[in-house]
Amino acid sequence: LPQDFRFFEKLKTWEFLDYGAGLAGIKGTRKRSEIVDEMLRKVGLYEVRDRWANRLSGGMKRRLGIAQAIIGNPKVIIVDEPTTGLHFHDIHKLMSSLNALIERGHSVLIIEHNMDVIKCADYVIDLGPEGGDKGGNIVAVGTPEEVAACGASYTGQFLKEKLK
């Protein structure tokens, strides 16, 4: 799931996901339709299945993107800054969707800057303040508490406050 992605202008929400299901190798119109409906229910978008995908709210787009990313049942899901531009309520829904994946045995790697999300992680890798632009160097690794205790970690400085 990229940080920012575009939906096709002329596809409804269910059509976009159906297209993703086809790309994931899911054969048969009926089977694909059942899986699409199931995914839309899982991410809380079934009620807006007939809305144009490009007209969804930011949070809904993120959840549709997650549905598209997992429709082929991958073992590992990588999401790049999924909370960018989202309201708190949408962040909560998004994180619930990701946690449900983890509970079902998927591995989820999140590239994120939101400290409320980072503090809930099982494991953190801090690439320093220039991690994105220059590839970064590993500054600290471990649980959020271990990263917060690392004096060299820029992320850890902010995590200390969030973990209080």
PDB file of N, CA and C in Angstrom, residues 71-117:
ATOM      1  N   ILE A  71      -6.232  -8.499  -0.683  1.00  0.00           N
ATOM      2  CA  ILE A  71      -7.230  -9.354  -1.320  1.00  0.00           C
ATOM      3  C   ILE A  71      -6.645 -10.666  -1.841  1.00  0.00           C
ATOM      4  N   GLY A  72      -5.383 -10.680  -2.158  1.00  0.00           N
ATOM      5  CA  GLY A  72      -4.730 -11.912  -2.605  1.00  0.00           C
ATOM      6  C   GLY A  72      -4.142 -12.726  -1.465  1.00  0.00           C
ATOM      7  N   ASN A  73      -4.436 -12.333  -0.216  1.00  0.00           N
ATOM      8  CA  ASN A  73      -3.987 -13.011   0.995  1.00  0.00           C
ATOM      9  C   ASN A  73      -2.460 -13.118   1.095  1.00  0.00           C
ATOM     10  N   PRO A  74      -1.751 -11.987   0.967  1.00  0.00           N
ATOM     11  CA  PRO A  74      -0.292 -12.034   1.081  1.00  0.00           C
ATOM     12  C   PRO A  74       0.136 -12.296   2.527  1.00  0.00           C
ATOM     13  N   LYS A  75       1.285 -12.880   2.692  1.00  0.00           N
ATOM     14  CA  LYS A  75       1.817 -13.138   4.037  1.00  0.00           C
ATOM     15  C   LYS A  75       2.370 -11.866   4.672  1.00  0.00           C
ATOM     16  N   VAL A  76       2.928 -10.986   3.831  1.00  0.00           N
ATOM     17  CA  VAL A  76       3.537  -9.745   4.326  1.00  0.00           C
ATOM     18  C   VAL A  76       2.859  -8.555   3.643  1.00  0.00           C
ATOM     19  N   ILE A  77       2.486  -7.574   4.444  1.00  0.00           N
ATOM     20  CA  ILE A  77       1.867  -6.351   3.929  1.00  0.00           C
ATOM     21  C   ILE A  77       2.762  -5.189   4.345  1.00  0.00           C
ATOM     22  N   ILE A  78       3.137  -4.342   3.388  1.00  0.00           N
ATOM     23  CA  ILE A  78       3.964  -3.169   3.663  1.00  0.00           C
ATOM     24  C   ILE A  78       3.133  -1.933   3.363  1.00  0.00           C
ATOM     25  N   VAL A  79       2.999  -1.054   4.361  1.00  0.00           N
ATOM     26  CA  VAL A  79       2.233   0.178   4.174  1.00  0.00           C
ATOM     27  C   VAL A  79       3.128   1.374   4.480  1.00  0.00           C
ATOM     28  N   ASP A  80       3.100   2.358   3.605  1.00  0.00           N
ATOM     29  CA  ASP A  80       3.939   3.544   3.722  1.00  0.00           C
ATOM     30  C   ASP A  80       3.111   4.720   4.222  1.00  0.00           C
ATOM     31  N   GLU A  81       3.375   5.131   5.446  1.00  0.00           N
ATOM     32  CA  GLU A  81       2.711   6.267   6.088  1.00  0.00           C
ATOM     33  C   GLU A  81       1.199   6.261   5.856  1.00  0.00           C
ATOM     34  N   PRO A  82       0.532   5.204   6.326  1.00  0.00           N
ATOM     35  CA  PRO A  82      -0.898   5.081   6.059  1.00  0.00           C
ATOM     36  C   PRO A  82      -1.777   6.118   6.760  1.00  0.00           C
ATOM     37  N   THR A  83      -1.256   6.787   7.789  1.00  0.00           N
ATOM     38  CA  THR A  83      -2.098   7.729   8.533  1.00  0.00           C
ATOM     39  C   THR A  83      -1.992   9.165   8.041  1.00  0.00           C
ATOM     40  N   THR A  84      -1.159   9.416   7.048  1.00  0.00           N
ATOM     41  CA  THR A  84      -0.976  10.777   6.545  1.00  0.00           C
ATOM     42  C   THR A  84      -2.306  11.384   6.119  1.00  0.00           C
ATOM     43  N   GLY A  85      -2.621  12.528   6.705  1.00  0.00           N
ATOM     44  CA  GLY A  85      -3.816  13.275   6.326  1.00  0.00           C
ATOM     45  C   GLY A  85      -5.128  12.729   6.857  1.00  0.00           C
ATOM     46  N   LEU A  86      -5.077  11.742   7.759  1.00  0.00           N
ATOM     47  CA  LEU A  86      -6.308  11.156   8.262  1.00  0.00           C
ATOM     48  C   LEU A  86      -6.742  11.782   9.587  1.00  0.00           C
ATOM     49  N   HIS A  87      -8.039  11.775   9.818  1.00  0.00           N
ATOM     50  CA  HIS A  87      -8.597  12.207  11.094  1.00  0.00           C
ATOM     51  C   HIS A  87      -8.364  11.105  12.126  1.00  0.00           C
ATOM     52  N   PHE A  88      -8.424  11.475  13.406  1.00  0.00           N
ATOM     53  CA  PHE A  88      -8.180  10.499  14.475  1.00  0.00           C
ATOM     54  C   PHE A  88      -9.096   9.287  14.364  1.00  0.00           C
ATOM     55  N   HIS A  89     -10.361   9.524  14.052  1.00  0.00           N
ATOM     56  CA  HIS A  89     -11.327   8.432  13.936  1.00  0.00           C
ATOM     57  C   HIS A  89     -10.923   7.471  12.811  1.00  0.00           C
ATOM     58  N   ASP A  90     -10.478   8.025  11.682  1.00  0.00           N
ATOM     59  CA  ASP A  90     -10.048   7.189  10.561  1.00  0.00           C
ATOM     60  C   ASP A  90      -8.762   6.439  10.875  1.00  0.00           C
ATOM     61  N   ILE A  91      -7.862   7.066  11.645  1.00  0.00           N
ATOM     62  CA  ILE A  91      -6.628   6.385  12.062  1.00  0.00           C
ATOM     63  C   ILE A  91      -6.987   5.170  12.905  1.00  0.00           C
ATOM     64  N   HIS A  92      -7.934   5.346  13.806  1.00  0.00           N
ATOM     65  CA  HIS A  92      -8.360   4.229  14.665  1.00  0.00           C
ATOM     66  C   HIS A  92      -8.928   3.084  13.827  1.00  0.00           C
ATOM     67  N   LYS A  93      -9.781   3.396  12.855  1.00  0.00           N
ATOM     68  CA  LYS A  93     -10.354   2.353  11.983  1.00  0.00           C
ATOM     69  C   LYS A  93      -9.262   1.654  11.177  1.00  0.00           C
ATOM     70  N   LEU A  94      -8.335   2.443  10.648  1.00  0.00           N
ATOM     71  CA  LEU A  94      -7.242   1.890   9.853  1.00  0.00           C
ATOM     72  C   LEU A  94      -6.387   0.951  10.697  1.00  0.00           C
ATOM     73  N   MET A  95      -6.022   1.393  11.887  1.00  0.00           N
ATOM     74  CA  MET A  95      -5.184   0.575  12.748  1.00  0.00           C
ATOM     75  C   MET A  95      -5.922  -0.686  13.200  1.00  0.00           C
ATOM     76  N   SER A  96      -7.227  -0.598  13.384  1.00  0.00           N
ATOM     77  CA  SER A  96      -8.017  -1.786  13.719  1.00  0.00           C
ATOM     78  C   SER A  96      -7.957  -2.800  12.587  1.00  0.00           C
ATOM     79  N   SER A  97      -8.038  -2.301  11.348  1.00  0.00           N
ATOM     80  CA  SER A  97      -7.944  -3.192  10.179  1.00  0.00           C
ATOM     81  C   SER A  97      -6.579  -3.865  10.130  1.00  0.00           C
ATOM     82  N   LEU A  98      -5.511  -3.102  10.373  1.00  0.00           N
ATOM     83  CA  LEU A  98      -4.159  -3.673  10.347  1.00  0.00           C
ATOM     84  C   LEU A  98      -3.959  -4.668  11.496  1.00  0.00           C
ATOM     85  N   ASN A  99      -4.466  -4.341  12.677  1.00  0.00           N
ATOM     86  CA  ASN A  99      -4.345  -5.260  13.818  1.00  0.00           C
ATOM     87  C   ASN A  99      -5.091  -6.563  13.563  1.00  0.00           C
ATOM     88  N   ALA A 100      -6.236  -6.473  12.889  1.00  0.00           N
ATOM     89  CA  ALA A 100      -6.987  -7.690  12.550  1.00  0.00           C
ATOM     90  C   ALA A 100      -6.158  -8.583  11.632  1.00  0.00           C
ATOM     91  N   LEU A 101      -5.404  -7.978  10.726  1.00  0.00           N
ATOM     92  CA  LEU A 101      -4.527  -8.757   9.848  1.00  0.00           C
ATOM     93  C   LEU A 101      -3.443  -9.468  10.656  1.00  0.00           C
ATOM     94  N   ILE A 102      -2.867  -8.760  11.590  1.00  0.00           N
ATOM     95  CA  ILE A 102      -1.824  -9.342  12.437  1.00  0.00           C
ATOM     96  C   ILE A 102      -2.390 -10.519  13.226  1.00  0.00           C
ATOM     97  N   GLU A 103      -3.603 -10.340  13.762  1.00  0.00           N
ATOM     98  CA  GLU A 103      -4.244 -11.414  14.531  1.00  0.00           C
ATOM     99  C   GLU A 103      -4.516 -12.653  13.665  1.00  0.00           C
ATOM    100  N   ARG A 104      -4.667 -12.443  12.353  1.00  0.00           N
ATOM    101  CA  ARG A 104      -4.915 -13.570  11.448  1.00  0.00           C
ATOM    102  C   ARG A 104      -3.613 -14.152  10.899  1.00  0.00           C
ATOM    103  N   GLY A 105      -2.466 -13.708  11.420  1.00  0.00           N
ATOM    104  CA  GLY A 105      -1.195 -14.314  11.058  1.00  0.00           C
ATOM    105  C   GLY A 105      -0.392 -13.597   9.984  1.00  0.00           C
ATOM    106  N   HIS A 106      -0.847 -12.448   9.523  1.00  0.00           N
ATOM    107  CA  HIS A 106      -0.085 -11.684   8.539  1.00  0.00           C
ATOM    108  C   HIS A 106       1.014 -10.892   9.252  1.00  0.00           C
ATOM    109  N   SER A 107       2.082 -10.616   8.540  1.00  0.00           N
ATOM    110  CA  SER A 107       3.113  -9.710   9.043  1.00  0.00           C
ATOM    111  C   SER A 107       2.863  -8.354   8.409  1.00  0.00           C
ATOM    112  N   VAL A 108       2.856  -7.308   9.230  1.00  0.00           N
ATOM    113  CA  VAL A 108       2.574  -5.962   8.745  1.00  0.00           C
ATOM    114  C   VAL A 108       3.759  -5.066   9.083  1.00  0.00           C
ATOM    115  N   LEU A 109       4.342  -4.465   8.049  1.00  0.00           N
ATOM    116  CA  LEU A 109       5.431  -3.519   8.202  1.00  0.00           C
ATOM    117  C   LEU A 109       4.869  -2.147   7.889  1.00  0.00           C
ATOM    118  N   ILE A 110       4.982  -1.234   8.862  1.00  0.00           N
ATOM    119  CA  ILE A 110       4.435   0.115   8.693  1.00  0.00           C
ATOM    120  C   ILE A 110       5.577   1.120   8.724  1.00  0.00           C
ATOM    121  N   ILE A 111       5.681   1.922   7.682  1.00  0.00           N
ATOM    122  CA  ILE A 111       6.605   3.047   7.668  1.00  0.00           C
ATOM    123  C   ILE A 111       5.770   4.228   8.125  1.00  0.00           C
ATOM    124  N   GLU A 112       6.128   4.840   9.256  1.00  0.00           N
ATOM    125  CA  GLU A 112       5.213   5.795   9.866  1.00  0.00           C
ATOM    126  C   GLU A 112       5.948   6.875  10.636  1.00  0.00           C
ATOM    127  N   HIS A 113       5.310   8.026  10.758  1.00  0.00           N
ATOM    128  CA  HIS A 113       5.844   9.141  11.543  1.00  0.00           C
ATOM    129  C   HIS A 113       4.925   9.500  12.713  1.00  0.00           C
ATOM    130  N   ASN A 114       3.743   8.943  12.755  1.00  0.00           N
ATOM    131  CA  ASN A 114       2.753   9.249  13.783  1.00  0.00           C
ATOM    132  C   ASN A 114       3.131   8.509  15.070  1.00  0.00           C
ATOM    133  N   MET A 115       3.472   9.270  16.109  1.00  0.00           N
ATOM    134  CA  MET A 115       3.935   8.671  17.366  1.00  0.00           C
ATOM    135  C   MET A 115       2.856   7.820  18.045  1.00  0.00           C
ATOM    136  N   ASP A 116       1.584   8.157  17.860  1.00  0.00           N
ATOM    137  CA  ASP A 116       0.519   7.343  18.448  1.00  0.00           C
ATOM    138  C   ASP A 116       0.487   5.949  17.825  1.00  0.00           C
ATOM    139  N   VAL A 117       0.877   5.857  16.565  1.00  0.00           N
ATOM    140  CA  VAL A 117       0.963   4.558  15.892  1.00  0.00           C
ATOM    141  C   VAL A 117       2.250   3.850  16.300  1.00  0.00           C
TER     142      VAL A 117
END
